[in-house]
Amino acid sequence: MESKRQQKFAGLLQEELAAIFQREGASYLPNTLVTITKVRVSPDLAVAKVYLSFLNTNNTSLSVATVNAHASEIRYKLGSRIRHQARVIPTLSFFVDDTNEYVEHMDKIFDKIAKERKDTDEPTDADQ
């Protein structure tokens, strides 16, 4: 369970990182839209796990590796934006947020189950 302090700081980081990726994300990943879906912060506010979602990319693992390669540069830009609001600029780790893919997978499974039920519930000619 995150404290209110962690939640507020995570919200600030999410907002500022979104602005950084909106303005300068094309230099890291051209023709790719990056969305920060969630930020988790350690209790001491020194480490932040940033979960990203990508649009217009074929290889999400390569995209997140590219962003992680630029993590120190992104941290520097974040530090210049929040230097008056935070005492410590956290170390950033980027991860792929695959909840959308999981939801789509579960929807397909539920559709398949519903279709199978519908097929078994329909009366056949022998039943009439």
Coordinates of C-alpha atoms in Angstrom, one line a residue:
M1 CA 0.0 0.0 0.0
E2 CA 1.5 3.3 -1.1
S3 CA 1.3 6.3 1.3
K4 CA -0.3 9.5 0.3
R5 CA 3.1 11.1 -0.1
Q6 CA 4.2 8.3 -2.5
Q7 CA 1.0 8.7 -4.5
K8 CA 1.3 12.5 -4.8
F9 CA 4.9 12.2 -5.8
A10 CA 4.1 9.5 -8.4
G11 CA 1.4 11.7 -9.8
L12 CA 3.8 14.6 -10.2
L13 CA 6.4 12.3 -11.9
Q14 CA 3.7 10.9 -14.2
E15 CA 2.6 14.4 -15.2
E16 CA 6.1 15.7 -15.8
L17 CA 7.3 12.6 -17.6
A18 CA 4.3 12.7 -19.9
A19 CA 5.2 16.3 -20.8
I20 CA 8.8 15.2 -21.5
F21 CA 7.7 12.4 -23.7
Q22 CA 5.2 14.6 -25.5
R23 CA 7.7 17.2 -26.4
E24 CA 10.9 15.1 -26.9
G25 CA 9.7 11.5 -27.2
A26 CA 10.1 11.6 -31.0
S27 CA 13.9 11.9 -30.5
Y28 CA 13.9 8.6 -28.6
L29 CA 11.3 6.7 -30.6
P30 CA 10.3 8.3 -33.9
N31 CA 6.7 7.7 -35.1
T32 CA 5.8 6.1 -31.8
L33 CA 3.3 7.5 -29.2
V34 CA 4.4 6.8 -25.6
T35 CA 1.9 6.9 -22.8
I36 CA 2.9 6.8 -19.1
T37 CA 0.2 4.5 -17.6
K38 CA 1.5 4.2 -14.1
V39 CA 4.3 5.3 -11.8
R40 CA 5.3 3.5 -8.6
V41 CA 7.6 5.1 -6.2
S42 CA 9.7 3.5 -3.4
P43 CA 8.9 4.7 0.2
D44 CA 12.1 6.8 0.3
L45 CA 11.1 8.4 -3.1
A46 CA 14.6 7.5 -4.5
V47 CA 13.4 4.9 -7.1
A48 CA 10.5 5.2 -9.6
K49 CA 9.2 2.4 -11.7
V50 CA 7.5 3.9 -14.8
Y51 CA 5.1 1.8 -16.8
L52 CA 4.8 2.7 -20.5
S53 CA 2.3 1.9 -23.2
F54 CA 3.3 2.2 -26.9
L55 CA 1.3 2.9 -30.0
N56 CA 2.7 2.4 -33.6
T57 CA 5.5 0.1 -32.6
N58 CA 6.0 -3.5 -33.6
N59 CA 8.5 -4.4 -30.9
T60 CA 7.6 -3.1 -27.5
S61 CA 10.6 -4.7 -25.8
L62 CA 12.9 -2.9 -28.1
S63 CA 11.1 0.3 -27.5
V64 CA 11.3 0.0 -23.7
A65 CA 15.0 -0.9 -24.0
T66 CA 15.6 2.2 -26.1
V67 CA 13.8 4.3 -23.4
N68 CA 15.9 2.7 -20.7
A69 CA 19.0 3.5 -22.6
H70 CA 18.0 7.2 -22.4
A71 CA 17.0 6.9 -18.7
S72 CA 19.7 9.1 -17.4
E73 CA 19.0 11.8 -20.0
I74 CA 15.2 11.7 -19.1
R75 CA 16.1 11.8 -15.4
Y76 CA 18.2 15.0 -16.0
K77 CA 15.3 16.6 -17.9
L78 CA 12.9 15.5 -15.1
G79 CA 15.2 17.0 -12.5
S80 CA 15.3 20.4 -14.2
R81 CA 11.5 20.4 -14.3
I82 CA 10.8 19.4 -10.6
R83 CA 13.9 20.7 -8.9
H84 CA 11.9 23.2 -6.8
Q85 CA 9.3 20.6 -5.8
A86 CA 11.4 17.6 -4.9
R87 CA 14.4 17.1 -2.7
V88 CA 15.6 13.9 -4.5
I89 CA 15.3 13.1 -8.2
P90 CA 14.5 9.4 -8.4
T91 CA 16.3 6.8 -10.4
L92 CA 14.0 5.8 -13.3
S93 CA 13.3 2.3 -14.5
F94 CA 11.0 1.8 -17.4
F95 CA 8.7 -1.2 -18.0
V96 CA 6.1 -2.2 -20.5
D97 CA 2.5 -1.9 -19.3
D98 CA 0.8 -4.9 -21.0
T99 CA -2.6 -4.6 -19.3
N100 CA -4.3 -3.6 -22.6
E101 CA -3.0 -6.8 -24.2
Y102 CA -4.1 -8.8 -21.2
V103 CA -7.6 -7.3 -21.4
E104 CA -7.8 -8.1 -25.2
H105 CA -6.7 -11.6 -24.5
M106 CA -9.4 -12.1 -21.8
D107 CA -12.1 -10.6 -24.0
K108 CA -11.2 -13.1 -26.7
I109 CA -11.5 -15.9 -24.2
F110 CA -14.9 -14.7 -22.9
D111 CA -16.1 -14.3 -26.5
K112 CA -15.1 -17.8 -27.3
I113 CA -16.9 -19.1 -24.1
A114 CA -20.0 -17.2 -25.0
K115 CA -20.0 -18.5 -28.6
E116 CA -19.6 -22.1 -27.3
R117 CA -22.5 -21.7 -24.9
K118 CA -24.6 -20.2 -27.7
D119 CA -23.8 -23.1 -30.0
T120 CA -24.7 -25.7 -27.3
D121 CA -27.9 -23.9 -26.2
E122 CA -29.5 -23.8 -29.7
P123 CA -32.0 -26.6 -30.3
T124 CA -31.2 -29.0 -33.1
D125 CA -33.7 -30.5 -35.5
A126 CA -33.7 -33.8 -33.5
D127 CA -34.9 -31.9 -30.4
Q128 CA -38.0 -30.5 -32.0

